[in-house]
C-alpha cells in the first residue's frame, strides 16, 4: 500500500508538460531550429510555399543534411524527415542488393528513386504529441552516424 501511494504521489507531482527527462516541446519549425542550434548545428531554415513544405538544412562536416517538415499547421508539424540522396546506377544489381541489405540491418531506410537516378537514406521522427530535446538530438545523431557509412559503401 505504501509503495502504491508513493508512486501515485510522485506521478501527481510531475507537471503534465514536463516529462521525467525534460520539457515536452511543440512541433513548430522555430522550436526545432532552436533545438538544433542549441545542440551545435549550423541551420538554414526555409519556410516553404504552397507546393513544398518547410525545410531545414544543416551543415555537418562541410556537407548539407536535409530535414523536411510535414503536416505543418500553425500549432506545429507532425513529422520531421532527414533525407540525403546520392547519384548511383539505380539499375545495378549491386546497388539493389546493397539497399535491401541496408534496410535489413539498419533503422534508417534506404530507397532508390529511378527518376533522380539516386539512392536515398531517410529517417523520420514523429513530432505529434511532443518530444524532448534529448530525444530529437539523439535521433538526429543516429541518422548522422549512418550517413557516412551509407555513402561510402554505396556501390
JSON list of C-alpha atoms in Angstrom, two decimals:
[
{"chain": "A", "resi": 1, "resn": "UNK", "atom": "CA", "xyz": [0.00, 0.00, 0.00]},
{"chain": "A", "resi": 2, "resn": "UNK", "atom": "CA", "xyz": [2.81, 2.42, 0.85]},
{"chain": "A", "resi": 3, "resn": "UNK", "atom": "CA", "xyz": [4.58, 1.70, -2.43]},
{"chain": "A", "resi": 4, "resn": "UNK", "atom": "CA", "xyz": [1.41, 2.41, -4.45]},
{"chain": "A", "resi": 5, "resn": "UNK", "atom": "CA", "xyz": [0.82, 5.66, -2.57]},
{"chain": "A", "resi": 6, "resn": "UNK", "atom": "CA", "xyz": [4.42, 6.81, -3.14]},
{"chain": "A", "resi": 7, "resn": "UNK", "atom": "CA", "xyz": [4.17, 6.07, -6.86]},
{"chain": "A", "resi": 8, "resn": "UNK", "atom": "CA", "xyz": [0.88, 7.94, -7.15]},
{"chain": "A", "resi": 9, "resn": "UNK", "atom": "CA", "xyz": [2.31, 10.88, -5.21]},
{"chain": "A", "resi": 10, "resn": "UNK", "atom": "CA", "xyz": [5.38, 11.01, -7.47]},
{"chain": "A", "resi": 11, "resn": "UNK", "atom": "CA", "xyz": [3.24, 10.96, -10.61]},
{"chain": "A", "resi": 12, "resn": "UNK", "atom": "CA", "xyz": [0.94, 13.68, -9.30]},
{"chain": "A", "resi": 13, "resn": "UNK", "atom": "CA", "xyz": [3.91, 15.96, -8.63]},
{"chain": "A", "resi": 14, "resn": "UNK", "atom": "CA", "xyz": [5.07, 15.83, -12.27]},
{"chain": "A", "resi": 15, "resn": "UNK", "atom": "CA", "xyz": [3.65, 18.58, -14.46]},
{"chain": "A", "resi": 16, "resn": "UNK", "atom": "CA", "xyz": [1.73, 17.34, -17.48]},
{"chain": "A", "resi": 17, "resn": "UNK", "atom": "CA", "xyz": [4.05, 19.45, -19.69]},
{"chain": "A", "resi": 18, "resn": "UNK", "atom": "CA", "xyz": [7.27, 18.09, -18.22]},
{"chain": "A", "resi": 19, "resn": "UNK", "atom": "CA", "xyz": [8.48, 14.54, -18.67]},
{"chain": "A", "resi": 20, "resn": "UNK", "atom": "CA", "xyz": [10.86, 12.95, -16.19]},
{"chain": "A", "resi": 21, "resn": "UNK", "atom": "CA", "xyz": [13.71, 13.54, -18.66]},
{"chain": "A", "resi": 22, "resn": "UNK", "atom": "CA", "xyz": [12.88, 17.05, -19.92]},
{"chain": "A", "resi": 23, "resn": "UNK", "atom": "CA", "xyz": [10.43, 19.56, -21.22]},
{"chain": "A", "resi": 24, "resn": "UNK", "atom": "CA", "xyz": [7.97, 18.35, -23.88]},
{"chain": "A", "resi": 25, "resn": "UNK", "atom": "CA", "xyz": [8.31, 20.60, -26.93]},
{"chain": "A", "resi": 26, "resn": "UNK", "atom": "CA", "xyz": [5.95, 21.51, -29.79]},
{"chain": "A", "resi": 27, "resn": "UNK", "atom": "CA", "xyz": [6.46, 20.69, -33.46]},
{"chain": "A", "resi": 28, "resn": "UNK", "atom": "CA", "xyz": [6.77, 24.28, -34.67]},
{"chain": "A", "resi": 29, "resn": "UNK", "atom": "CA", "xyz": [9.65, 24.75, -37.11]},
{"chain": "A", "resi": 30, "resn": "UNK", "atom": "CA", "xyz": [11.05, 27.60, -35.00]},
{"chain": "A", "resi": 31, "resn": "UNK", "atom": "CA", "xyz": [11.25, 25.31, -31.97]},
{"chain": "A", "resi": 32, "resn": "UNK", "atom": "CA", "xyz": [13.01, 22.59, -33.94]},
{"chain": "A", "resi": 33, "resn": "UNK", "atom": "CA", "xyz": [15.54, 25.09, -35.33]},
{"chain": "A", "resi": 34, "resn": "UNK", "atom": "CA", "xyz": [16.20, 26.36, -31.80]},
{"chain": "A", "resi": 35, "resn": "UNK", "atom": "CA", "xyz": [16.80, 22.82, -30.52]},
{"chain": "A", "resi": 36, "resn": "UNK", "atom": "CA", "xyz": [19.21, 22.09, -33.37]},
{"chain": "A", "resi": 37, "resn": "UNK", "atom": "CA", "xyz": [21.12, 25.35, -32.89]},
{"chain": "A", "resi": 38, "resn": "UNK", "atom": "CA", "xyz": [21.43, 24.71, -29.15]},
{"chain": "A", "resi": 39, "resn": "UNK", "atom": "CA", "xyz": [22.83, 21.27, -29.99]},
{"chain": "A", "resi": 40, "resn": "UNK", "atom": "CA", "xyz": [25.55, 22.98, -32.03]},
{"chain": "A", "resi": 41, "resn": "UNK", "atom": "CA", "xyz": [24.28, 22.52, -35.58]},
{"chain": "A", "resi": 42, "resn": "UNK", "atom": "CA", "xyz": [24.51, 25.31, -38.16]},
{"chain": "A", "resi": 43, "resn": "UNK", "atom": "CA", "xyz": [20.99, 25.59, -39.60]},
{"chain": "A", "resi": 44, "resn": "UNK", "atom": "CA", "xyz": [19.31, 27.28, -42.55]},
{"chain": "A", "resi": 45, "resn": "UNK", "atom": "CA", "xyz": [15.51, 27.42, -42.38]},
{"chain": "A", "resi": 46, "resn": "UNK", "atom": "CA", "xyz": [13.23, 27.82, -45.40]},
{"chain": "A", "resi": 47, "resn": "UNK", "atom": "CA", "xyz": [9.52, 28.25, -44.63]},
{"chain": "A", "resi": 48, "resn": "UNK", "atom": "CA", "xyz": [8.34, 26.59, -47.84]},
{"chain": "A", "resi": 49, "resn": "UNK", "atom": "CA", "xyz": [5.40, 27.56, -50.03]},
{"chain": "A", "resi": 50, "resn": "UNK", "atom": "CA", "xyz": [2.12, 26.11, -51.30]},
{"chain": "A", "resi": 51, "resn": "UNK", "atom": "CA", "xyz": [3.98, 23.38, -53.21]},
{"chain": "A", "resi": 52, "resn": "UNK", "atom": "CA", "xyz": [6.78, 22.47, -50.81]},
{"chain": "A", "resi": 53, "resn": "UNK", "atom": "CA", "xyz": [6.74, 22.37, -47.01]},
{"chain": "A", "resi": 54, "resn": "UNK", "atom": "CA", "xyz": [9.32, 23.89, -44.69]},
{"chain": "A", "resi": 55, "resn": "UNK", "atom": "CA", "xyz": [12.89, 22.62, -44.77]},
{"chain": "A", "resi": 56, "resn": "UNK", "atom": "CA", "xyz": [15.92, 22.88, -42.53]},
{"chain": "A", "resi": 57, "resn": "UNK", "atom": "CA", "xyz": [19.40, 22.39, -43.94]},
{"chain": "A", "resi": 58, "resn": "UNK", "atom": "CA", "xyz": [22.24, 21.53, -41.59]},
{"chain": "A", "resi": 59, "resn": "UNK", "atom": "CA", "xyz": [25.94, 21.87, -42.30]},
{"chain": "A", "resi": 60, "resn": "UNK", "atom": "CA", "xyz": [27.66, 18.81, -40.84]},
{"chain": "A", "resi": 61, "resn": "UNK", "atom": "CA", "xyz": [31.36, 18.27, -41.58]},
{"chain": "A", "resi": 62, "resn": "UNK", "atom": "CA", "xyz": [31.03, 20.55, -44.61]},
{"chain": "A", "resi": 63, "resn": "UNK", "atom": "CA", "xyz": [28.13, 18.54, -46.05]},
{"chain": "A", "resi": 64, "resn": "UNK", "atom": "CA", "xyz": [24.46, 19.51, -46.32]},
{"chain": "A", "resi": 65, "resn": "UNK", "atom": "CA", "xyz": [21.95, 17.39, -44.43]},
{"chain": "A", "resi": 66, "resn": "UNK", "atom": "CA", "xyz": [18.32, 17.97, -45.37]},
{"chain": "A", "resi": 67, "resn": "UNK", "atom": "CA", "xyz": [15.39, 17.93, -42.93]},
{"chain": "A", "resi": 68, "resn": "UNK", "atom": "CA", "xyz": [11.84, 18.14, -44.27]},
{"chain": "A", "resi": 69, "resn": "UNK", "atom": "CA", "xyz": [8.79, 19.05, -42.18]},
{"chain": "A", "resi": 70, "resn": "UNK", "atom": "CA", "xyz": [5.38, 17.53, -42.96]},
{"chain": "A", "resi": 71, "resn": "UNK", "atom": "CA", "xyz": [1.81, 18.06, -41.80]},
{"chain": "A", "resi": 72, "resn": "UNK", "atom": "CA", "xyz": [2.51, 21.64, -40.76]},
{"chain": "A", "resi": 73, "resn": "UNK", "atom": "CA", "xyz": [-0.21, 23.82, -39.28]},
{"chain": "A", "resi": 74, "resn": "UNK", "atom": "CA", "xyz": [0.08, 26.91, -37.06]},
{"chain": "A", "resi": 75, "resn": "UNK", "atom": "CA", "xyz": [0.27, 24.72, -33.94]},
{"chain": "A", "resi": 76, "resn": "UNK", "atom": "CA", "xyz": [3.14, 22.68, -35.35]},
{"chain": "A", "resi": 77, "resn": "UNK", "atom": "CA", "xyz": [4.20, 19.96, -37.77]},
{"chain": "A", "resi": 78, "resn": "UNK", "atom": "CA", "xyz": [3.55, 16.24, -37.40]},
{"chain": "A", "resi": 79, "resn": "UNK", "atom": "CA", "xyz": [6.75, 14.74, -38.82]},
{"chain": "A", "resi": 80, "resn": "UNK", "atom": "CA", "xyz": [10.40, 15.58, -39.45]},
{"chain": "A", "resi": 81, "resn": "UNK", "atom": "CA", "xyz": [12.30, 13.56, -42.07]},
{"chain": "A", "resi": 82, "resn": "UNK", "atom": "CA", "xyz": [16.06, 13.57, -42.62]},
{"chain": "A", "resi": 83, "resn": "UNK", "atom": "CA", "xyz": [16.92, 12.67, -46.21]},
{"chain": "A", "resi": 84, "resn": "UNK", "atom": "CA", "xyz": [20.05, 12.69, -48.34]},
{"chain": "A", "resi": 85, "resn": "UNK", "atom": "CA", "xyz": [20.49, 11.35, -51.84]},
{"chain": "A", "resi": 86, "resn": "UNK", "atom": "CA", "xyz": [23.47, 10.05, -53.77]},
{"chain": "A", "resi": 87, "resn": "UNK", "atom": "CA", "xyz": [23.72, 9.59, -57.54]},
{"chain": "A", "resi": 88, "resn": "UNK", "atom": "CA", "xyz": [24.29, 5.97, -58.47]},
{"chain": "A", "resi": 89, "resn": "UNK", "atom": "CA", "xyz": [23.43, 3.34, -61.09]},
{"chain": "A", "resi": 90, "resn": "UNK", "atom": "CA", "xyz": [19.94, 2.53, -59.81]},
{"chain": "A", "resi": 91, "resn": "UNK", "atom": "CA", "xyz": [19.66, -0.44, -62.19]},
{"chain": "A", "resi": 92, "resn": "UNK", "atom": "CA", "xyz": [22.78, -2.15, -60.83]},
{"chain": "A", "resi": 93, "resn": "UNK", "atom": "CA", "xyz": [22.22, -5.47, -59.08]},
{"chain": "A", "resi": 94, "resn": "UNK", "atom": "CA", "xyz": [24.92, -4.49, -56.57]},
{"chain": "A", "resi": 95, "resn": "UNK", "atom": "CA", "xyz": [23.05, -1.29, -55.67]},
{"chain": "A", "resi": 96, "resn": "UNK", "atom": "CA", "xyz": [19.74, -3.11, -55.35]},
{"chain": "A", "resi": 97, "resn": "UNK", "atom": "CA", "xyz": [21.32, -5.73, -53.12]},
{"chain": "A", "resi": 98, "resn": "UNK", "atom": "CA", "xyz": [23.02, -3.05, -51.02]},
{"chain": "A", "resi": 99, "resn": "UNK", "atom": "CA", "xyz": [19.73, -1.20, -50.48]},
{"chain": "A", "resi": 100, "resn": "UNK", "atom": "CA", "xyz": [17.98, -4.42, -49.45]},
{"chain": "A", "resi": 101, "resn": "UNK", "atom": "CA", "xyz": [20.75, -5.37, -47.04]},
{"chain": "A", "resi": 102, "resn": "UNK", "atom": "CA", "xyz": [20.88, -1.85, -45.61]},
{"chain": "A", "resi": 103, "resn": "UNK", "atom": "CA", "xyz": [17.17, -1.93, -44.81]},
{"chain": "A", "resi": 104, "resn": "UNK", "atom": "CA", "xyz": [17.53, -5.35, -43.20]},
{"chain": "A", "resi": 105, "resn": "UNK", "atom": "CA", "xyz": [20.42, -4.27, -40.95]},
{"chain": "A", "resi": 106, "resn": "UNK", "atom": "CA", "xyz": [19.66, -0.62, -40.10]},
{"chain": "A", "resi": 107, "resn": "UNK", "atom": "CA", "xyz": [17.00, 1.57, -38.54]},
{"chain": "A", "resi": 108, "resn": "UNK", "atom": "CA", "xyz": [17.35, 4.24, -41.22]},
{"chain": "A", "resi": 109, "resn": "UNK", "atom": "CA", "xyz": [15.60, 3.48, -44.51]},
{"chain": "A", "resi": 110, "resn": "UNK", "atom": "CA", "xyz": [17.29, 3.35, -47.91]},
{"chain": "A", "resi": 111, "resn": "UNK", "atom": "CA", "xyz": [15.46, 3.51, -51.23]},
{"chain": "A", "resi": 112, "resn": "UNK", "atom": "CA", "xyz": [16.04, 4.19, -54.91]},
{"chain": "A", "resi": 113, "resn": "UNK", "atom": "CA", "xyz": [14.42, 6.96, -56.94]},
{"chain": "A", "resi": 114, "resn": "UNK", "atom": "CA", "xyz": [14.71, 5.97, -60.62]},
{"chain": "A", "resi": 115, "resn": "UNK", "atom": "CA", "xyz": [13.74, 9.48, -61.81]},
{"chain": "A", "resi": 116, "resn": "UNK", "atom": "CA", "xyz": [16.58, 11.11, -59.87]},
{"chain": "A", "resi": 117, "resn": "UNK", "atom": "CA", "xyz": [18.93, 8.17, -60.58]},
{"chain": "A", "resi": 118, "resn": "UNK", "atom": "CA", "xyz": [19.81, 8.29, -56.90]},
{"chain": "A", "resi": 119, "resn": "UNK", "atom": "CA", "xyz": [19.78, 6.23, -53.73]},
{"chain": "A", "resi": 120, "resn": "UNK", "atom": "CA", "xyz": [18.42, 7.96, -50.64]},
{"chain": "A", "resi": 121, "resn": "UNK", "atom": "CA", "xyz": [18.85, 7.45, -46.94]},
{"chain": "A", "resi": 122, "resn": "UNK", "atom": "CA", "xyz": [15.90, 8.59, -44.82]},
{"chain": "A", "resi": 123, "resn": "UNK", "atom": "CA", "xyz": [14.80, 8.62, -41.23]},
{"chain": "A", "resi": 124, "resn": "UNK", "atom": "CA", "xyz": [11.53, 10.04, -39.90]},
{"chain": "A", "resi": 125, "resn": "UNK", "atom": "CA", "xyz": [10.78, 11.44, -36.47]},
{"chain": "A", "resi": 126, "resn": "UNK", "atom": "CA", "xyz": [7.21, 11.87, -35.24]},
{"chain": "A", "resi": 127, "resn": "UNK", "atom": "CA", "xyz": [6.52, 15.24, -33.64]},
{"chain": "A", "resi": 128, "resn": "UNK", "atom": "CA", "xyz": [2.86, 14.60, -32.84]},
{"chain": "A", "resi": 129, "resn": "UNK", "atom": "CA", "xyz": [2.30, 14.64, -29.09]},
{"chain": "A", "resi": 130, "resn": "UNK", "atom": "CA", "xyz": [5.58, 16.41, -28.41]},
{"chain": "A", "resi": 131, "resn": "UNK", "atom": "CA", "xyz": [9.18, 15.36, -27.89]},
{"chain": "A", "resi": 132, "resn": "UNK", "atom": "CA", "xyz": [12.18, 16.22, -25.75]},
{"chain": "A", "resi": 133, "resn": "UNK", "atom": "CA", "xyz": [15.35, 17.98, -26.85]},
{"chain": "A", "resi": 134, "resn": "UNK", "atom": "CA", "xyz": [17.45, 14.99, -25.84]},
{"chain": "A", "resi": 135, "resn": "UNK", "atom": "CA", "xyz": [15.35, 12.58, -27.88]},
{"chain": "A", "resi": 136, "resn": "UNK", "atom": "CA", "xyz": [15.30, 14.71, -31.05]},
{"chain": "A", "resi": 137, "resn": "UNK", "atom": "CA", "xyz": [19.07, 15.25, -30.89]},
{"chain": "A", "resi": 138, "resn": "UNK", "atom": "CA", "xyz": [19.67, 11.53, -30.24]},
{"chain": "A", "resi": 139, "resn": "UNK", "atom": "CA", "xyz": [17.54, 10.64, -33.29]},
{"chain": "A", "resi": 140, "resn": "UNK", "atom": "CA", "xyz": [19.50, 13.08, -35.48]},
{"chain": "A", "resi": 141, "resn": "UNK", "atom": "CA", "xyz": [22.84, 11.77, -34.22]},
{"chain": "A", "resi": 142, "resn": "UNK", "atom": "CA", "xyz": [21.83, 8.22, -35.13]},
{"chain": "A", "resi": 143, "resn": "UNK", "atom": "CA", "xyz": [20.94, 9.36, -38.65]},
{"chain": "A", "resi": 144, "resn": "UNK", "atom": "CA", "xyz": [24.22, 11.28, -38.96]},
{"chain": "A", "resi": 145, "resn": "UNK", "atom": "CA", "xyz": [26.13, 8.21, -37.75]},
{"chain": "A", "resi": 146, "resn": "UNK", "atom": "CA", "xyz": [24.60, 6.11, -40.55]},
{"chain": "A", "resi": 147, "resn": "UNK", "atom": "CA", "xyz": [25.05, 8.69, -43.32]},
{"chain": "A", "resi": 148, "resn": "UNK", "atom": "CA", "xyz": [28.83, 8.35, -43.96]},
{"chain": "A", "resi": 149, "resn": "UNK", "atom": "CA", "xyz": [28.63, 4.53, -43.92]},
{"chain": "A", "resi": 150, "resn": "UNK", "atom": "CA", "xyz": [25.76, 4.60, -46.42]},
{"chain": "A", "resi": 151, "resn": "UNK", "atom": "CA", "xyz": [27.56, 7.00, -48.74]},
{"chain": "A", "resi": 152, "resn": "UNK", "atom": "CA", "xyz": [30.94, 5.25, -48.51]},
{"chain": "A", "resi": 153, "resn": "UNK", "atom": "CA", "xyz": [29.64, 1.72, -49.04]},
{"chain": "A", "resi": 154, "resn": "UNK", "atom": "CA", "xyz": [27.04, 2.54, -51.74]},
{"chain": "A", "resi": 155, "resn": "UNK", "atom": "CA", "xyz": [28.22, 0.83, -54.97]}
]
